[in-house]
XYZ file of C-alpha atoms in Angstrom:
553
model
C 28.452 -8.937 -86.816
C 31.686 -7.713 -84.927
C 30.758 -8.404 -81.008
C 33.290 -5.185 -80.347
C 33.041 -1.637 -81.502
C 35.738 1.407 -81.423
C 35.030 4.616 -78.949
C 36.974 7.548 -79.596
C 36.978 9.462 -76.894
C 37.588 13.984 -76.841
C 40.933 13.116 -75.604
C 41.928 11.485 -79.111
C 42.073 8.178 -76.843
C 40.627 4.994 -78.900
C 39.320 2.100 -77.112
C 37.788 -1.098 -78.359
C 34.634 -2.272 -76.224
C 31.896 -5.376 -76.373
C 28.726 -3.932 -78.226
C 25.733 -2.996 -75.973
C 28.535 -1.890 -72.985
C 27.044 1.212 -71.237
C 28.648 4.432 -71.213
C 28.853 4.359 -67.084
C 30.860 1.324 -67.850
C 33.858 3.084 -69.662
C 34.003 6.388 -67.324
C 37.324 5.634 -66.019
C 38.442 6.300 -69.418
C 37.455 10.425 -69.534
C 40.424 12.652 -68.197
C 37.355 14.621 -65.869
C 36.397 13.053 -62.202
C 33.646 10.427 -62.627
C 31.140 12.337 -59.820
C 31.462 15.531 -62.526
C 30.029 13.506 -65.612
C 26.141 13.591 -65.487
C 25.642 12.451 -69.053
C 27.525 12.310 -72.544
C 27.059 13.167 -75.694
C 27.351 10.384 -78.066
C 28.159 11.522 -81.725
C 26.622 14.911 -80.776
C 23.672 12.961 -79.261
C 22.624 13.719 -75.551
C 22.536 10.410 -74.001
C 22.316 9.046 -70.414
C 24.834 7.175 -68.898
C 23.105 3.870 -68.212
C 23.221 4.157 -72.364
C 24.425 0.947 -74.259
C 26.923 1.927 -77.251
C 25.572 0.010 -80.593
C 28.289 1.182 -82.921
C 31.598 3.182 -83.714
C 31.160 6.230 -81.700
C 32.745 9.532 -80.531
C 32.041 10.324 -77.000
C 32.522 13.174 -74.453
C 31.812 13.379 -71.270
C 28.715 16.253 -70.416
C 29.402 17.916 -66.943
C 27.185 18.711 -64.261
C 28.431 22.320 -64.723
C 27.113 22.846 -68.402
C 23.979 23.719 -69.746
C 23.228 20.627 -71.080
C 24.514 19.069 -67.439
C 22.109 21.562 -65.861
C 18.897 20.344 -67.479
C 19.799 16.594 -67.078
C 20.028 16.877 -63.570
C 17.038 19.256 -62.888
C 14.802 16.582 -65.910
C 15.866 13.873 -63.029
C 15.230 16.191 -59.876
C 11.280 16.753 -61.562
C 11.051 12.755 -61.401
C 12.697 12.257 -58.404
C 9.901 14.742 -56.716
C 6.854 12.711 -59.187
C 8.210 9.493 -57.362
C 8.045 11.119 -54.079
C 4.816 12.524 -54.208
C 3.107 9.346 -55.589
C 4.333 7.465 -52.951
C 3.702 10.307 -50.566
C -0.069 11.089 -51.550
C -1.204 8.692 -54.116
C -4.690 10.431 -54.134
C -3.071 13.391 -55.717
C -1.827 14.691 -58.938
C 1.034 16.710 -59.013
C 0.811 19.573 -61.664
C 4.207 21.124 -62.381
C 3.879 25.134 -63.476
C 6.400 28.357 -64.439
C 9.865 28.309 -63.415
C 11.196 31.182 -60.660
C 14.409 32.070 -59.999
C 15.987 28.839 -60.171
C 13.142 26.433 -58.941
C 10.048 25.155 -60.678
C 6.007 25.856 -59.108
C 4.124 22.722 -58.095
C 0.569 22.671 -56.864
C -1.501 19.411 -56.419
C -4.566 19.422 -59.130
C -7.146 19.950 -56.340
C -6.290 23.025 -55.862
C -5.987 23.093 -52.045
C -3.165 25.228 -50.238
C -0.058 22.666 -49.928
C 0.422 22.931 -45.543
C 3.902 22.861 -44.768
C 3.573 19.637 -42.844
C 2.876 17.820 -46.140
C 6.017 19.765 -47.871
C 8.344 18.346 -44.766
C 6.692 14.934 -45.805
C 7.383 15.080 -49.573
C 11.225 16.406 -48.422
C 11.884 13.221 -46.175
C 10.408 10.891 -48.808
C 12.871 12.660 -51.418
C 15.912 12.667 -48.942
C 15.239 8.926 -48.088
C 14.974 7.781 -52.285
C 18.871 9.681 -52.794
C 20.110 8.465 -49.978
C 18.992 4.778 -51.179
C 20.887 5.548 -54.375
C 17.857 3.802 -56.408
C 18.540 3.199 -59.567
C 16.866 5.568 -62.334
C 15.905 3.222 -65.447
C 14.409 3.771 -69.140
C 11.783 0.944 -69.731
C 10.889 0.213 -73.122
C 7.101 -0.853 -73.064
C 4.564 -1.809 -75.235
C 1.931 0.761 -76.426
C -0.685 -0.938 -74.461
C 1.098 -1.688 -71.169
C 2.453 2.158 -71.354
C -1.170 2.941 -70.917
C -1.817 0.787 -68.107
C 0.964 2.178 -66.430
C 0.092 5.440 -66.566
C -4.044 4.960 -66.042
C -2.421 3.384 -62.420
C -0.035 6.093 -61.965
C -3.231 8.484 -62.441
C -1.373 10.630 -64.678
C -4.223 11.857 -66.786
C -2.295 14.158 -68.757
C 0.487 12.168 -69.760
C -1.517 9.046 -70.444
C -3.695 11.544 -72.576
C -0.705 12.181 -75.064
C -0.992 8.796 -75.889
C -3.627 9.262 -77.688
C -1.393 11.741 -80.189
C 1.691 9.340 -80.016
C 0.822 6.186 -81.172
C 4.081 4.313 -81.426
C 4.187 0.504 -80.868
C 6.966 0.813 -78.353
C 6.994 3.710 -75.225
C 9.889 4.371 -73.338
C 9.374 5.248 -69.578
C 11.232 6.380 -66.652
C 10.959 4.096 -63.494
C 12.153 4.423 -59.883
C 10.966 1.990 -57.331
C 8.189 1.077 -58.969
C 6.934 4.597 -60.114
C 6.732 5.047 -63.605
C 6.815 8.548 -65.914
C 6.910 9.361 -69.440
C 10.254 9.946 -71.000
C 11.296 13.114 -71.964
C 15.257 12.985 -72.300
C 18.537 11.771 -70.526
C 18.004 11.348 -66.925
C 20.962 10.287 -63.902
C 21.408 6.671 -63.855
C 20.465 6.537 -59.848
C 18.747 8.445 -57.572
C 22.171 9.435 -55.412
C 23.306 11.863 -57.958
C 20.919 13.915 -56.677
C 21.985 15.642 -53.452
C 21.472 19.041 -54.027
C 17.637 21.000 -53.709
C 14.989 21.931 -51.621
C 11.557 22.700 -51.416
C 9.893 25.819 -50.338
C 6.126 26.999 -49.992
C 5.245 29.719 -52.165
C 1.778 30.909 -52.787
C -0.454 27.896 -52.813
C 1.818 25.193 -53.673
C 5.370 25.346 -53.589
C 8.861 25.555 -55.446
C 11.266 22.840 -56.087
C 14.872 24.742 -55.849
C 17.639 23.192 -58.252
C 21.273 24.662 -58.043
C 22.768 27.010 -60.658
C 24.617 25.422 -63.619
C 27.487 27.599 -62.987
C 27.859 25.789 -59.190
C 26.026 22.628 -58.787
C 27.113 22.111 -55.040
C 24.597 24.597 -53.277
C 21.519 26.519 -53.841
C 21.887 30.489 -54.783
C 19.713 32.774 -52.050
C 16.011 32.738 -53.571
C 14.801 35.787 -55.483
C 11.418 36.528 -55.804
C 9.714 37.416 -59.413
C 6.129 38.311 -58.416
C 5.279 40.439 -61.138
C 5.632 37.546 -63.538
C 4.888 34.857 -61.057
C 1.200 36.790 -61.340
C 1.229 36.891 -64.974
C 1.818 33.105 -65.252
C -0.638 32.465 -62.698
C -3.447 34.307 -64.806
C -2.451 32.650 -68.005
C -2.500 29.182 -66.222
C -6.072 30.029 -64.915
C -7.018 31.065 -68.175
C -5.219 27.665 -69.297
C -7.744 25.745 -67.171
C -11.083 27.766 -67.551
C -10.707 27.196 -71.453
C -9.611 23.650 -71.116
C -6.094 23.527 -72.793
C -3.352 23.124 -70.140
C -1.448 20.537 -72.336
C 0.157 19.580 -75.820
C -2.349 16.695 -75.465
C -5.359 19.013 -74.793
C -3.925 21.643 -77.229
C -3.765 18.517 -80.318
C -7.222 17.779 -79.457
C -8.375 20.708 -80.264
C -6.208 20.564 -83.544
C -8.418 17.570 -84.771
C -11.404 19.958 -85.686
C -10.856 23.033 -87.679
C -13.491 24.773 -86.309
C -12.431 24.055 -82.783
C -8.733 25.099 -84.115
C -9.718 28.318 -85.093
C -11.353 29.336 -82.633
C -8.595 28.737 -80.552
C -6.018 30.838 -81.848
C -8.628 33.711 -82.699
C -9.551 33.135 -78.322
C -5.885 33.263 -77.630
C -5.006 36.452 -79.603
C -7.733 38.121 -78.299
C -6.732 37.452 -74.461
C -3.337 38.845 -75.695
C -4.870 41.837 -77.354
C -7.046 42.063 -74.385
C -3.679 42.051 -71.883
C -1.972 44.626 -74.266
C -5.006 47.053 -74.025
C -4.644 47.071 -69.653
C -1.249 47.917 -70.000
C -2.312 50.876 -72.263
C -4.715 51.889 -69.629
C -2.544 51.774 -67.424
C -0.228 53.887 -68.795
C -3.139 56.419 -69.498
C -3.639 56.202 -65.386
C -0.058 57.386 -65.083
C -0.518 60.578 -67.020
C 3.078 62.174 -65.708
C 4.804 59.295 -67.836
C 6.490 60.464 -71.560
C 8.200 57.439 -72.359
C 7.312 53.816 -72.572
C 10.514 51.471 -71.916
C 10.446 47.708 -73.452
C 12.140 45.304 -72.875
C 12.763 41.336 -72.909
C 15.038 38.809 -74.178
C 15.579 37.812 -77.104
C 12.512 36.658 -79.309
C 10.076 37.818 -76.930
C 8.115 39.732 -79.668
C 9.328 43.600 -78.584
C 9.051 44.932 -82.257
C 5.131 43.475 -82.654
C 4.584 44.203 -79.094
C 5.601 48.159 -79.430
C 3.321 48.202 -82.207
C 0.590 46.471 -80.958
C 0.915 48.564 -77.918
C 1.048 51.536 -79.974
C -2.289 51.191 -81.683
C -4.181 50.602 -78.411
C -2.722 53.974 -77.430
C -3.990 55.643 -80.091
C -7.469 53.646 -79.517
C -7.366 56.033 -75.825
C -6.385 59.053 -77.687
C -2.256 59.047 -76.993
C -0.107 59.379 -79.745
C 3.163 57.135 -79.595
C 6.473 58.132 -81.357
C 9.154 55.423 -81.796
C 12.902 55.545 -80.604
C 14.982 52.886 -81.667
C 17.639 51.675 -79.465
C 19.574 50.586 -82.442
C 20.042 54.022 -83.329
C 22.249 54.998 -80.340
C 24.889 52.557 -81.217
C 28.248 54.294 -80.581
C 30.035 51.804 -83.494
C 32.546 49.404 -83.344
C 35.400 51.401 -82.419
C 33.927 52.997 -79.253
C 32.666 49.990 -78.213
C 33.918 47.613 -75.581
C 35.277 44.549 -75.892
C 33.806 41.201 -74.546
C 36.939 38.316 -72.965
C 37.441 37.039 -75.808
C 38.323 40.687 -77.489
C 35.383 40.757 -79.755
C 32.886 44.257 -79.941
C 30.278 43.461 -76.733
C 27.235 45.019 -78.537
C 24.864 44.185 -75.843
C 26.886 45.796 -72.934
C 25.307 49.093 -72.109
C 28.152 51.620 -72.736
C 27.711 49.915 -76.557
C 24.721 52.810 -76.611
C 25.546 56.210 -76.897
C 23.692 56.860 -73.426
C 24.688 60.199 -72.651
C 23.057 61.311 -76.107
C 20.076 59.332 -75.627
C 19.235 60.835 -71.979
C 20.007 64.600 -73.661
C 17.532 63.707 -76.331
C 14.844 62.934 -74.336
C 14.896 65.593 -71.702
C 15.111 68.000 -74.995
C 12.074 66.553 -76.204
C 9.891 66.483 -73.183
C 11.066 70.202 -72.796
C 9.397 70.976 -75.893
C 12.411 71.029 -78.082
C 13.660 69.559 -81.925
C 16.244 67.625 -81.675
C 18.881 65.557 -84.045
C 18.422 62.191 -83.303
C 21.324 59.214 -84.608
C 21.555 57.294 -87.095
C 23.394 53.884 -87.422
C 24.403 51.945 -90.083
C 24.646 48.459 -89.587
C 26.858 47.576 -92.172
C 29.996 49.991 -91.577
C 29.287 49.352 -87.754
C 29.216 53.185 -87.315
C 26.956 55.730 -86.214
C 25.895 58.895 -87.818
C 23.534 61.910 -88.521
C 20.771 62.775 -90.959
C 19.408 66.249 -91.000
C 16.065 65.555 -92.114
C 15.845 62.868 -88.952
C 14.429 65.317 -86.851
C 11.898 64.484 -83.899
C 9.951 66.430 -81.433
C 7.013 65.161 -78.403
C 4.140 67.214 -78.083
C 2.075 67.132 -74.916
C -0.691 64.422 -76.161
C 2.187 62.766 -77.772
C 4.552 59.741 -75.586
C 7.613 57.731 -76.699
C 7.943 53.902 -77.099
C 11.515 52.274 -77.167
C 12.185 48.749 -77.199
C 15.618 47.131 -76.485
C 17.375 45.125 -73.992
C 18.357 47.466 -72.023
C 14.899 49.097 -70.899
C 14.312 48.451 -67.517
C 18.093 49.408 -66.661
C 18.345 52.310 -64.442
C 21.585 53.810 -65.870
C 20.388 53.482 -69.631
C 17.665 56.449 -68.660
C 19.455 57.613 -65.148
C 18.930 61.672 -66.035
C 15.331 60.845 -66.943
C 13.047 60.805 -63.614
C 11.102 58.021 -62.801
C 7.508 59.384 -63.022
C 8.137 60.170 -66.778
C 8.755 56.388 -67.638
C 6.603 53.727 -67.849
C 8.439 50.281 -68.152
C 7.386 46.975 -69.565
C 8.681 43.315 -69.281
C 8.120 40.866 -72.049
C 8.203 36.524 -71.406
C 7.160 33.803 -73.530
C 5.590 32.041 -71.001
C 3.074 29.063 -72.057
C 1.003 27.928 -69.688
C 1.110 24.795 -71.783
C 2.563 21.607 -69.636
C 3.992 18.767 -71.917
C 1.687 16.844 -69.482
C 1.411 16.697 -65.553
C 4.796 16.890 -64.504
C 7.142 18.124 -67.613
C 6.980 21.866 -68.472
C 8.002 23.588 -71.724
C 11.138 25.770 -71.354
C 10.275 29.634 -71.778
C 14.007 29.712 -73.119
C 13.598 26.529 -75.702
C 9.796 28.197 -77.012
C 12.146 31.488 -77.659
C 15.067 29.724 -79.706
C 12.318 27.610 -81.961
C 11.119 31.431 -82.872
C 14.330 32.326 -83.602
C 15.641 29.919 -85.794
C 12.735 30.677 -88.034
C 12.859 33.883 -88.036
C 16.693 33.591 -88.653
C 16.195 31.406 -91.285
C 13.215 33.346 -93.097
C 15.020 37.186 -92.935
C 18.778 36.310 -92.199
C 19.557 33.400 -94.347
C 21.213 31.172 -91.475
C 21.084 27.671 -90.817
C 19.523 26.174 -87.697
C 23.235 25.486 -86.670
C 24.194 28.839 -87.098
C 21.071 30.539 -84.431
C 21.671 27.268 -82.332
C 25.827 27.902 -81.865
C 25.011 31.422 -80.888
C 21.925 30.712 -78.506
C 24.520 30.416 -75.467
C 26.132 33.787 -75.866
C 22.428 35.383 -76.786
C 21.652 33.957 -73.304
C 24.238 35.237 -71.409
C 23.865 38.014 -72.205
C 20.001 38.007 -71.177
C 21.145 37.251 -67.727
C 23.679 40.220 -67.342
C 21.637 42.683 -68.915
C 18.186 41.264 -68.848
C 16.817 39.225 -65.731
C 18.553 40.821 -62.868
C 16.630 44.262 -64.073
C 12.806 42.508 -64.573
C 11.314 43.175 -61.136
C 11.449 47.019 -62.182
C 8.859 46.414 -64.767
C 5.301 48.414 -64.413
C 3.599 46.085 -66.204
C 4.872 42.200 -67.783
C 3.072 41.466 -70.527
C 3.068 37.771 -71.626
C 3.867 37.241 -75.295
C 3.560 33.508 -75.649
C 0.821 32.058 -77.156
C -0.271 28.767 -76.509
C -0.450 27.413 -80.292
C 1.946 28.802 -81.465
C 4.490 26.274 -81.522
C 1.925 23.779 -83.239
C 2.271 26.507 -86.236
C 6.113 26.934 -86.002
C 6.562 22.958 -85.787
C 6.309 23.201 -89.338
C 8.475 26.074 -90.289
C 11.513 24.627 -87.386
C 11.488 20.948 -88.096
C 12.579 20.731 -91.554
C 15.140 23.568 -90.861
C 16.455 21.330 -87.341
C 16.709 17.671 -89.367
C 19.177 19.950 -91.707
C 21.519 19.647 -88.684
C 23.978 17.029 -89.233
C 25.165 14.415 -86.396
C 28.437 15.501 -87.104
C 27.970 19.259 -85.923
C 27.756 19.971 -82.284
C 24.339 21.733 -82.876
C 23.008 18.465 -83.260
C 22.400 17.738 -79.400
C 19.900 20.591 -79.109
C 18.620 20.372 -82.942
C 18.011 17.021 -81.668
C 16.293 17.694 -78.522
C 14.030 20.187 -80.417
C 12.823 18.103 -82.630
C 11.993 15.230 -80.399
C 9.700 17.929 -78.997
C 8.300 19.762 -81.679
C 6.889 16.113 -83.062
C 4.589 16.088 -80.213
C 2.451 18.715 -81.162
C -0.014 18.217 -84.235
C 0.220 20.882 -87.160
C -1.925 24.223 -86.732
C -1.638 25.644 -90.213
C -0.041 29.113 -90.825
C -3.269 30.085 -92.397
C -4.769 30.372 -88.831
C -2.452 33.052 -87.801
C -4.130 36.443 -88.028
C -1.944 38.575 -90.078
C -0.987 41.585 -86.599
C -0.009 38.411 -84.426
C 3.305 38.761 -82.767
C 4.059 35.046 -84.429
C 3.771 36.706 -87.803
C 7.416 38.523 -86.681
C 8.554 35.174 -87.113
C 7.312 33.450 -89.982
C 6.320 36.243 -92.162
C 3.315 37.525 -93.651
C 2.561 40.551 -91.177
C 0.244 43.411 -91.825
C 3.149 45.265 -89.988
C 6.102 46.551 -91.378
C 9.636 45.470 -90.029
């Protein structure tokens, strides 16, 4: 075999280099600074730097400013702060939770209040390992010393999945000794690693990671308590049930019986969460219209009509608004930078309409609402689409734009009730690697995309980044005006949409850029064992996705 392989690099530059070199090795050869390259993507593969090239390649560089950048260095910060608190308490497990703002929850797994004098210790102890500059290494293990490692690491969790992923070979992360499970491209030394900070909230405490957008300082924090609570219910109810984990979640998936009675436990404590919000509602008897919103995937269509049913279970009757409907069309709306129609800007809504529609109705009045048609981009008018609220009667409308002020600014606050949707599992991969709120709502959409749109996996996956930027203009900044969040995740349902997604994401070819996250997805989704889409009761919000709903879309 050839000892020397070619590397074409996104500059068109071709190099020839000894087989097994390592991508840190051939850096001087990308047109971008060296201290801006966190990782690289090798034939549309995510790979770390300390990576050894085995054949003809393309390569480009990925930068600490990128998404992809973003999650390499915040995978590494996560095992930077397992080392730390290993060597730091070695008694204790460390149990990542939800992400807020931009920093992830920790708690230790007894439970007891972290005092800030052991947060200044767990700082110095991560400030001393960067400014070593240790080197961050992948260790390929056997099966059985994997499990050694881990037993001494007391990392119950983690060493648990073992038990699910019985491969001959494990690769682990190790720094000074400390060993971890690994989950995806990490830095190749600690000293990449200069920028966080930890801060107490609640009982344990937040490790703060920089924005993607500028990697060189921490934004000022902002709070999310309304969902913060949420997540900290679901987690308890994670614990008091005894599935916290993929591990914990596939043993249950070994018995039938056990499955079942799983998901029928887990829809119920949804149900059960949908019905307080209805009550609460009720308690606010001034409010006329119910406001929903969340980003994309978060189950608002199911949700409005789940919610609408336990209304009617109190004695309200709901009428639905769609958003959709107040489209202005094409040509009145305006364009995003690159001069296309922005159809999830707010003045893409006819708002001025939509705020003289509803103060008609709640004065007693018929109105004309829009119609729009989807096809010729345009809106327009039906006579026979006619709608009026009487008193025991309240309004539901779902769309992104819900908890924005100016999409309802004539309407006054006591006659709206708002609502917040999030997919957030309480399911941990194991102790110290969550699952990404974001990732659980992309694997819903690409089946649903593929089931009712006809697209690829390549196709939802190359239009996840705008989708998401446009959560965060229109979205996030307006979710601490929420009444009520209501939780839409449900913690097995990825184990049933494993099997819809990963035939769909090994579609992806190397060749397309998709591949890197196709890629990443599936190397997740093959940790969970299958839950069979015959479990799913036919009114769960997972039905939106894969079909076979007793609703009507």
């Amino acid at each position: 075999m050839n000892e020397n392989i070619n590397v074409t690099f996104d500059n068109g530059k071709v190099i020839s280099v000894i087989r097994n070199s390592r991508i840190c090795d051939i850096m001087s050869e990308f047109d971008q600074p060296s201290g801006d390259i966190i990782g690289a993507y090798v034939n549309n593969e995510i790979c770390a730097l300390t990576k050894p090239l085995l054949y003809d390649c393309e390569i480009s560089p990925i930068l600490s400013n990128t998404i992809e950048g973003a999650k390499i260095y915040r995978r590494s910060l996560c095992l930077l702060l397992a080392c730390a608190a290993h060597k730091t308490f070695p008694g204790k497990r460390l149990i990542v939770g939800s992400s807020i703002d931009r920093g992830y929850f920790y708690t230790f797994d007894d439970g007891e209040n972290v005092e800030p004098n052991q947060l200044q210790l767990l700082l110095t102890k991560m400030k001393n390992l960067v400014q070593n500059n240790l080197p961050i290494e992948p260790e390929l293990v056997s099966y059985s010393q994997a499990c050694r490692f881990l037993e001494e690491a007391n990392l119950t969790e983690t060493r648990k999945q073992l038990e699910f992923i019985c491969m001959p070979s494990i690769l682990l992360d190790t720094i000074d000794g400390f060993v971890d499970m690994h989950y995806g491209p990490v830095v190749p030394s600690t000293g990449y690693l200069k920028v966080f900070d930890l801060m107490k909230y609640d009982k344990g405490f937040l490790l703060r990671y920089p924005s993607s957008s500028d990697m060189t300082k921490l934004q000022p924090f902002v709070d999310q308590p309304a969902l913060a609570k949420v997540f900290a219910e679901y987690k308890e109810w994670g614990k008091r049930i005894g599935v916290t984990t993929v591990a914990s979640l596939n043993e249950v998936c070994t018995e039938k019986h056990n499955m079942q009675d799983f998901v029928d436990v887990a829809e119920t404590f949804q149900t059960k969460n949908i019905s307080k919000i209805a009550s609460q509602i009720a308690q606010k008897k001034t409010a006329r219209v119910v406001l929903i919103a969340g980003p994309s995937s978060s189950g608002k269509t199911t949700t409005s009509k789940k919610l609408a049913l336990e209304l009617l279970a109190i004695g309200i009757k709901p009428k639905v608004i769609s958003l959709d409907d107040y489209y202005v069309g094409v040509n009145r709306t305006p364009k995003d930078e690159n001069g296309n129609p922005d159809f999830e800007c707010l003045e893409a809504l006819d708002v001025d309409l939509l705020n003289q529609n509803l103060l008609d109705m709640f004065a007693g009045k018929t109105v004309q609402l829009p119609s729009y048609d989807f096809h010729t981009s345009s809106q327009y008018f039906d006579e026979s689409k006619k709608m009026s609220l009487k008193p025991d009667e309240i309004l539901i409308m779902e769309g992104i734009h819900g908890l924005n002020p100016k999409l309802t600014a004539r309407i006054p606050d006591e006659l709206k009730f708002k609502i917040y949707l999030s997919a957030l599992t309480q399911l941990n991969l194991d102790d110290h690697a969550r699952i990404s709120t974001t990732d659980n709502r992309l694997i819903r959409r690409i089946v649903r995309d593929a089931r009712y749109r006809g697209r690829s996996a390549a196709k939802t996956i190359s239009s996840w980044e705008s989708v998401t930027k446009g959560e965060k203009l229109h979205i996030f900044p307006f979710q601490n005006n929420a009444d009520a969040v209501l939780n839409t995740a449900l913690d097995y349902e990825l184990a049933v949409l494993a099997g819809y997604a990963i035939p769909l994401l090994r579609c992806v070819k190397p060749q397309e850029k998709e591949y890197a996250v196709a890629n990443d997805l599936l190397n997740f989704l093959f940790k969970f064992s299958h839950i069979p889409e015959s479990c799913v009761p036919p009114r769960s919000i997972i039905r939106e996705f894969i079909g076979g709903s007793d609703f009507s879309y």
